[in-house]
Short mmCIF file of C-alpha atoms and ligand atoms in Angstrom, two decimals:
data_model
loop_
_atom_site.label_atom_id
_atom_site.label_comp_id
_atom_site.label_asym_id
_atom_site.label_seq_id
_atom_site.Cartn_x
_atom_site.Cartn_y
_atom_site.Cartn_z
CA LEU A 1 76.70 101.35 60.94
CA ALA A 2 78.87 103.89 63.42
CA LYS A 3 75.78 104.31 64.78
CA SER A 4 75.37 100.63 66.31
CA VAL A 5 79.34 100.46 67.03
CA ALA A 6 79.37 103.26 69.15
CA ASN A 7 75.89 102.24 70.70
CA ASN A 8 77.82 98.96 71.48
CA HIS A 9 80.63 100.45 72.97
CA PHE A 10 78.68 102.14 75.19
CA GLN A 11 76.28 98.82 76.36
CA PHE A 12 80.21 97.04 76.62
CA TYR A 13 81.62 99.92 78.72
CA VAL A 14 78.32 100.52 81.48
CA ALA A 15 78.25 96.63 81.74
CA SER A 16 82.29 96.68 82.54
CA LEU A 17 81.49 99.29 85.13
CA ASP A 18 79.03 97.79 86.24
CA SER A 19 80.94 94.85 87.25
CA GLU A 20 83.72 96.59 88.66
CA ILE A 21 81.02 98.76 90.92
CA ARG A 22 79.91 95.09 91.57
CA GLU A 23 83.96 93.82 91.85
CA ARG A 24 84.27 96.18 94.71
CA LYS A 25 81.66 95.44 96.69
CA LYS A 26 82.51 92.05 96.82
CA LEU A 27 85.85 93.81 98.58
CA GLU A 28 84.30 95.77 100.32
CA LYS A 29 82.30 93.02 102.01
CA ASP A 30 84.97 91.14 102.17
CA LEU A 31 86.87 93.35 103.65
CA SER A 32 85.14 93.69 106.49
CA LYS A 33 85.54 90.69 107.43
CA ALA A 34 89.21 90.06 107.49
CA ILE A 35 90.24 90.98 110.86
CA GLN A 36 87.93 88.28 112.53
CA ASN A 37 89.32 86.07 109.91
CA ASP A 38 92.12 86.05 110.91
CA GLU A 39 93.63 87.37 106.78
CA LEU A 40 95.45 90.57 107.63
CA PHE A 41 99.53 90.47 108.62
CA LEU A 42 101.98 92.30 108.05
CA VAL A 43 105.36 92.32 106.93
CA TYR A 44 108.65 94.99 108.22
CA GLN A 45 110.87 96.59 106.16
CA PRO A 46 114.61 97.53 106.81
CA GLN A 47 115.53 101.12 107.31
CA ILE A 48 119.11 101.40 106.61
CA ASP A 49 121.48 104.45 108.15
CA LEU A 50 123.91 104.63 105.53
CA ASN A 51 127.06 105.69 107.33
CA SER A 52 126.60 102.23 109.57
CA LYS A 53 125.09 100.91 107.40
CA GLN A 54 122.99 99.32 110.21
CA VAL A 55 118.95 98.85 110.53
CA VAL A 56 118.03 101.72 112.48
CA GLY A 57 113.90 100.81 112.50
CA CYS A 58 111.85 99.32 109.95
CA GLU A 59 108.28 100.17 108.08
CA ALA A 60 105.86 97.62 109.00
CA LEU A 61 103.59 97.67 105.60
CA LEU A 62 100.16 95.49 106.20
CA ARG A 63 99.04 92.50 103.42
CA TRP A 64 96.03 91.61 103.42
CA ARG A 65 95.94 86.97 101.78
CA HIS A 66 92.28 86.68 99.92
CA PRO A 67 90.39 83.44 100.33
CA GLU A 68 90.21 83.50 96.60
CA ARG A 69 91.67 86.11 94.87
CA GLY A 70 95.52 85.52 97.24
CA LEU A 71 97.51 88.26 98.02
CA VAL A 72 95.54 91.81 97.23
CA PRO A 73 97.63 95.11 97.59
CA PRO A 74 97.59 97.73 99.73
CA ASP A 75 97.10 100.01 97.15
CA VAL A 76 93.54 98.48 95.92
CA PHE A 77 92.32 97.41 99.13
CA ILE A 78 93.34 100.70 102.14
CA PRO A 79 91.41 102.91 99.19
CA ILE A 80 88.21 100.78 99.48
CA ALA A 81 89.01 100.32 103.34
CA GLU A 82 89.20 104.61 103.24
CA ALA A 83 85.92 105.00 102.09
CA ASN A 84 83.98 104.03 105.09
CA GLU A 85 85.10 102.77 109.05
CA THR A 86 86.17 99.96 108.21
CA ILE A 87 89.58 101.46 107.31
CA LEU A 88 89.39 102.50 111.60
CA GLU A 89 89.17 99.21 112.35
CA ILE A 90 92.33 97.84 110.42
CA GLY A 91 94.24 100.57 111.43
CA ASP A 92 94.08 100.21 114.98
CA TRP A 93 94.28 96.25 114.35
CA VAL A 94 97.80 97.79 112.36
CA LEU A 95 98.32 99.74 115.99
CA HIS A 96 98.27 96.79 117.88
CA GLU A 97 99.33 94.41 115.73
CA ALA A 98 103.21 96.42 115.49
CA CYS A 99 102.44 97.23 119.30
CA ALA A 100 102.43 93.30 119.63
CA GLN A 101 105.31 92.22 117.43
CA VAL A 102 107.91 95.37 119.07
CA ASN A 103 107.56 93.48 122.87
CA GLN A 104 108.18 90.13 121.09
CA TRP A 105 111.32 91.69 119.06
CA ARG A 106 111.93 92.52 122.58
CA ASN A 107 111.39 89.72 124.79
CA GLN A 108 114.20 88.09 121.68
CA GLY A 109 116.47 91.41 122.41
CA PHE A 110 116.34 93.03 120.44
CA ASN A 111 114.82 96.93 119.94
CA ILE A 112 113.39 96.98 116.25
CA LYS A 113 111.49 101.14 115.70
CA VAL A 114 108.36 100.44 113.52
CA ALA A 115 107.33 103.23 111.73
CA ILE A 116 103.54 102.82 111.40
CA ASN A 117 101.18 104.51 107.88
CA LEU A 118 98.63 106.23 109.51
CA SER A 119 95.15 107.68 107.25
CA ALA A 120 93.86 110.76 107.38
CA ASN A 121 90.35 109.15 108.80
CA GLN A 122 92.32 108.17 111.67
CA LEU A 123 93.95 111.74 112.64
CA ARG A 124 90.72 113.18 111.60
CA GLN A 125 89.59 111.15 115.14
CA LYS A 126 88.88 114.08 117.58
CA GLU A 127 90.29 111.14 120.47
CA PHE A 128 93.76 110.19 118.51
CA ALA A 129 96.23 110.83 120.35
CA PRO A 130 94.94 109.05 124.11
CA HIS A 131 93.97 106.25 121.68
CA VAL A 132 96.98 105.33 120.61
CA LEU A 133 98.94 106.35 123.79
CA LYS A 134 96.63 103.74 125.33
CA ILE A 135 97.36 101.02 122.92
CA ILE A 136 101.22 101.36 123.50
CA GLU A 137 100.66 101.94 127.61
CA SER A 138 98.78 98.77 127.30
CA ARG A 139 101.98 96.54 125.74
CA GLN A 140 104.44 98.84 128.02
CA ILE A 141 106.73 99.92 124.95
CA PRO A 142 108.67 102.58 125.11
CA THR A 143 107.04 105.29 123.44
CA SER A 144 110.87 105.60 121.40
CA LEU A 145 110.26 102.50 119.56
CA ILE A 146 106.99 103.40 118.00
CA GLU A 147 106.97 105.71 114.97
CA LEU A 148 103.99 107.60 112.75
CA GLU A 149 104.02 108.25 109.30
CA VAL A 150 101.81 110.40 107.31
CA THR A 151 101.16 111.68 104.14
CA GLU A 152 100.39 115.38 103.39
CA THR A 153 97.26 114.53 102.03
CA SER A 154 95.83 112.83 105.46
CA PHE A 155 97.53 116.06 107.28
CA MET A 156 95.86 118.34 105.07
CA GLU A 157 92.40 116.92 105.52
CA ASN A 158 91.94 118.52 108.57
CA LEU A 159 94.87 120.04 109.62
CA ASN A 160 94.42 121.73 113.36
CA GLN A 161 92.69 118.18 114.79
CA ALA A 162 96.49 117.02 113.04
CA ILE A 163 98.52 119.57 114.53
CA THR A 164 96.98 118.67 118.26
CA SER A 165 96.81 115.32 117.53
CA LEU A 166 100.77 114.72 116.74
CA ARG A 167 101.60 117.98 118.81
CA HIS A 168 100.35 115.47 122.25
CA LEU A 169 101.65 112.82 120.46
CA SER A 170 104.90 113.97 120.02
CA GLU A 171 105.44 115.45 124.02
CA PHE A 172 104.71 111.61 125.13
CA GLY A 173 107.87 110.76 121.83
CA ILE A 174 106.41 109.22 119.72
CA GLN A 175 107.66 110.90 116.10
CA CYS A 176 106.20 111.40 113.12
CA ALA A 177 107.26 111.16 109.35
CA VAL A 178 105.62 112.53 106.69
CA ASP A 179 105.47 109.99 103.74
CA ASP A 180 105.60 110.88 100.26
CA PHE A 181 107.01 113.97 100.46
CA GLY A 182 106.40 116.99 97.89
CA THR A 183 103.90 114.23 96.28
CA GLY A 184 100.46 115.72 98.10
CA TYR A 185 99.50 119.15 97.68
CA SER A 186 100.51 121.52 100.39
CA SER A 187 102.74 124.06 101.02
CA LEU A 188 105.43 123.85 103.05
CA SER A 189 104.50 125.47 106.37
CA TYR A 190 102.84 122.75 108.02
CA LEU A 191 106.56 121.91 108.74
CA LYS A 192 106.77 124.62 111.30
CA GLN A 193 103.07 123.57 112.62
CA LEU A 194 103.71 119.77 112.92
CA PRO A 195 106.12 118.25 115.14
CA ILE A 196 108.09 116.67 111.99
CA ARG A 197 111.17 114.65 112.45
CA LYS A 198 112.04 112.82 109.45
CA ILE A 199 110.71 113.25 105.37
CA LYS A 200 110.61 110.34 103.23
CA ILE A 201 111.89 111.29 99.76
CA ASP A 202 109.08 108.95 98.14
CA LYS A 203 110.12 106.69 95.39
CA GLN A 204 108.66 108.12 92.54
CA PHE A 205 111.64 110.29 92.51
CA VAL A 206 114.21 107.54 93.33
CA ARG A 207 113.43 106.02 90.80
CA ASP A 208 115.08 107.39 87.78
CA LEU A 209 117.65 109.75 89.75
CA MET A 210 120.73 110.23 87.78
CA LYS A 211 118.47 109.23 84.88
CA ASP A 212 115.69 112.32 84.45
CA GLU A 213 117.58 115.46 85.98
CA ASP A 214 114.28 116.55 87.01
CA ASP A 215 113.71 113.97 89.25
CA THR A 216 117.82 114.25 90.04
CA GLN A 217 117.47 118.08 91.42
CA ILE A 218 114.26 116.86 93.57
CA VAL A 219 116.34 114.91 95.67
CA HIS A 220 118.82 116.75 96.00
CA ALA A 221 116.53 119.70 97.07
CA ILE A 222 114.30 117.65 99.62
CA ILE A 223 117.89 116.69 100.62
CA GLN A 224 118.83 119.62 101.45
CA LEU A 225 115.88 120.75 102.71
CA GLY A 226 116.05 118.32 105.47
CA LYS A 227 119.76 119.12 106.50
CA SER A 228 118.40 123.04 106.97
CA LEU A 229 115.77 122.09 108.53
CA ARG A 230 117.71 119.57 110.93
CA LEU A 231 115.11 117.28 109.63
CA ASP A 232 115.99 113.05 108.93
CA VAL A 233 115.39 112.64 105.62
CA ILE A 234 115.36 109.30 104.18
CA ALA A 235 115.14 107.91 100.52
CA GLU A 236 112.37 105.01 99.75
CA GLY A 237 112.21 102.83 96.54
CA VAL A 238 116.01 102.46 96.85
CA GLU A 239 117.21 99.57 94.54
CA THR A 240 120.43 100.02 92.89
CA PRO A 241 123.95 100.71 94.26
CA ARG A 242 124.23 103.74 91.85
CA GLN A 243 120.57 104.92 94.04
CA GLU A 244 122.51 104.61 97.21
CA ARG A 245 125.98 106.25 95.93
CA PHE A 246 124.25 109.14 95.14
CA LEU A 247 122.36 109.11 97.81
CA LYS A 248 125.34 108.91 100.50
CA HIS A 249 127.63 111.03 98.77
CA ASP A 250 124.39 114.20 98.92
CA GLY A 251 124.31 113.85 102.18
CA CYS A 252 120.83 111.28 102.93
CA THR A 253 121.76 109.35 105.87
CA LEU A 254 118.91 106.89 105.67
CA ALA A 255 117.60 104.41 103.29
CA GLN A 256 114.89 102.13 102.77
CA GLY A 257 114.72 99.35 99.21
CA TYR A 258 115.10 96.55 97.07
CA TYR A 259 118.72 97.21 97.02
CA TYR A 260 118.73 96.49 101.16
CA SER A 261 115.35 94.04 101.65
CA LYS A 262 111.77 93.48 100.24
CA PRO A 263 108.94 94.28 103.42
CA VAL A 264 109.09 90.29 105.15
CA PRO A 265 107.66 88.37 107.96
CA PRO A 266 109.41 89.35 111.50
CA ASP A 267 111.79 86.38 111.85
CA GLU A 268 113.07 87.13 108.12
CA LEU A 269 113.81 90.60 109.67
CA ILE A 270 115.98 89.42 112.54
CA GLU A 271 117.43 87.31 109.92
CA PHE A 272 118.65 89.86 108.24
CA MET A 273 120.20 91.50 111.22
CA LYS A 274 122.12 89.05 111.84
CA VAL A 275 123.68 88.05 109.04
CA SER A 276 123.74 91.04 106.63
CA HIS A 277 123.64 94.71 107.78
CA ALA A 278 123.23 95.27 104.38
CA PRO A 279 125.00 94.52 100.85
CA GLN A 280 128.85 95.17 100.45
CA THR A 281 129.82 97.63 98.34
P1 LIG X 1 104.56 103.58 101.03
O1 LIG X 1 103.89 103.68 102.80
O2 LIG X 1 104.83 104.72 101.42
O3 LIG X 1 104.86 102.42 100.94
C1 LIG X 1 106.13 101.96 100.56
C2 LIG X 1 105.80 101.69 99.49
O4 LIG X 1 106.83 100.57 98.43
C3 LIG X 1 105.27 100.33 99.56
O5 LIG X 1 104.46 99.44 98.98
C4 LIG X 1 107.06 99.19 99.72
O6 LIG X 1 106.23 97.17 99.75
C5 LIG X 1 107.13 99.69 98.61
N1 LIG X 1 108.84 99.49 98.23
C6 LIG X 1 109.79 99.65 98.88
N2 LIG X 1 110.50 99.16 98.82
C7 LIG X 1 110.90 98.74 97.01
C8 LIG X 1 111.66 99.38 96.54
O7 LIG X 1 112.86 98.72 95.96
N3 LIG X 1 111.06 99.48 94.92
C9 LIG X 1 109.49 99.97 94.43
N4 LIG X 1 108.73 99.85 93.68
N5 LIG X 1 108.58 100.09 96.20
C10 LIG X 1 109.09 99.40 97.29
P2 LIG X 1 102.85 98.68 99.95
O8 LIG X 1 103.92 97.39 100.96
O9 LIG X 1 102.41 97.90 98.25
O10 LIG X 1 102.37 99.74 100.32
C11 LIG X 1 102.09 100.60 99.33
C12 LIG X 1 101.38 101.01 99.99
O11 LIG X 1 99.63 101.30 101.21
C13 LIG X 1 102.18 102.19 101.82
O12 LIG X 1 102.98 102.94 100.67
C14 LIG X 1 100.73 102.64 102.45
O13 LIG X 1 101.20 104.10 101.42
C15 LIG X 1 100.26 101.84 102.49
N6 LIG X 1 99.77 100.91 103.54
C16 LIG X 1 100.64 100.21 103.51
N7 LIG X 1 100.13 99.68 105.10
C17 LIG X 1 99.30 100.23 105.45
C18 LIG X 1 99.37 100.33 106.42
O14 LIG X 1 99.43 100.12 107.69
N8 LIG X 1 98.35 101.84 107.39
C19 LIG X 1 97.98 103.06 106.18
N9 LIG X 1 96.65 103.30 106.63
N10 LIG X 1 98.39 102.05 104.63
C20 LIG X 1 99.28 101.19 104.34
MG1 LIG X 2 105.11 103.70 104.62
MG1 LIG X 3 105.65 106.56 100.51
MG1 LIG X 4 102.82 105.87 99.19
#
C-alpha cells in the first residue's frame, strides 16, 4: 500500500510540474506579444521628502494586463522575461514610456523626476549607456529627471560593464540608486566603484521596524551608512505613521509606501501632488 501511495504522489507531482511548465511557456509566449498588443502600462509611486512633505519624484512600476488572467504582478512576469531576450524589449518599452510621461507632465507644468528599474540583462549590454542617452535625448528631457534603480544582484553579474555604463550615464547627469539594499549577495566595495547617489532600504526591513529588533538595527545601520558616505537614503514600503516617525527621527530623509500612496496612474499622481503632499501627522 505504502508503495502505491508514494507512486500516486509522484505521479501527481510530475503532473503538476508538467502543467506548471506549460503555464510558464504560455505566459512566456503571451508576454512576447504584450507590447504589440498594448497590454503593458506603468504606474507611478510618489517619493516623499520627510521634512517638507513634498513629492520629490516617483518610481515607475510596470504592470501587465493579461487578456484572460487580468493583472499579472511583475514579480511573476519579470523573471520570465529575464529568462530570454524579451526583457530587453520590455526594458526599452519602459524607458520610452517613462520618458514620454515625463514630457507629458512637463507639458502640464510639472517637473517630476522618475526612477526606472533596470534588470541585469539590460546592464549587461555593452552599448547600454549610449542607448539610454539616445532615448532621453530623443525626447529632449533633462537628464536630471531620470534616475535608474539597480539591484546588487543585477550589477554583480557583470560588475565591470555596470561600472562603465553607470559612470558614463552619471557624467551626463543620470543618477543611480541601489534598490533592495542589503538583500543581495555582495560586498559593500561596489559603493566606491559605482557612481551611486542613493540607497533604498528594502521593504522587508521596514515592515517589522520597531517590532523586530534585528530589522530595527539594520534600518538604523543603513541610515548611518548613508550619512557617512553622503548618500541619500530612501525607505520603501512605509505603511504606518509609526514607521515614518522612526525613520524621520533616525535621520532618513526620503520615503515611499502605501502610507502616502500606492503606485497610481499618471493623472492620479498629479492629483496627489495637488491635494495632499502627504498625510498630516
Ligand atoms: P521594487 O523596485 O523594489 O519595487 C517596490 C515594490 O514594492 C513594488 O511592487 C511596489 O508596488 C511595492 N510597494 C510599494 N509600497 C509598498 C508598501 O507600502 N508596502 C508593500 N508591501 N509594498 C509596497 P511591484 O510594483 O509589484 O514590483 C515588484 C518588483 O518588480 C519591483 O520591486 C521591481 O524589482 C520589479 N519591477 C517593477 N517594474 C519594473 C520594471 O519596469 N523593470 C524591471 N526590470 N523590474 C521592474
Ligand atoms: Mg525599484
Ligand atoms: Mg525595492
Ligand atoms: Mg524588490
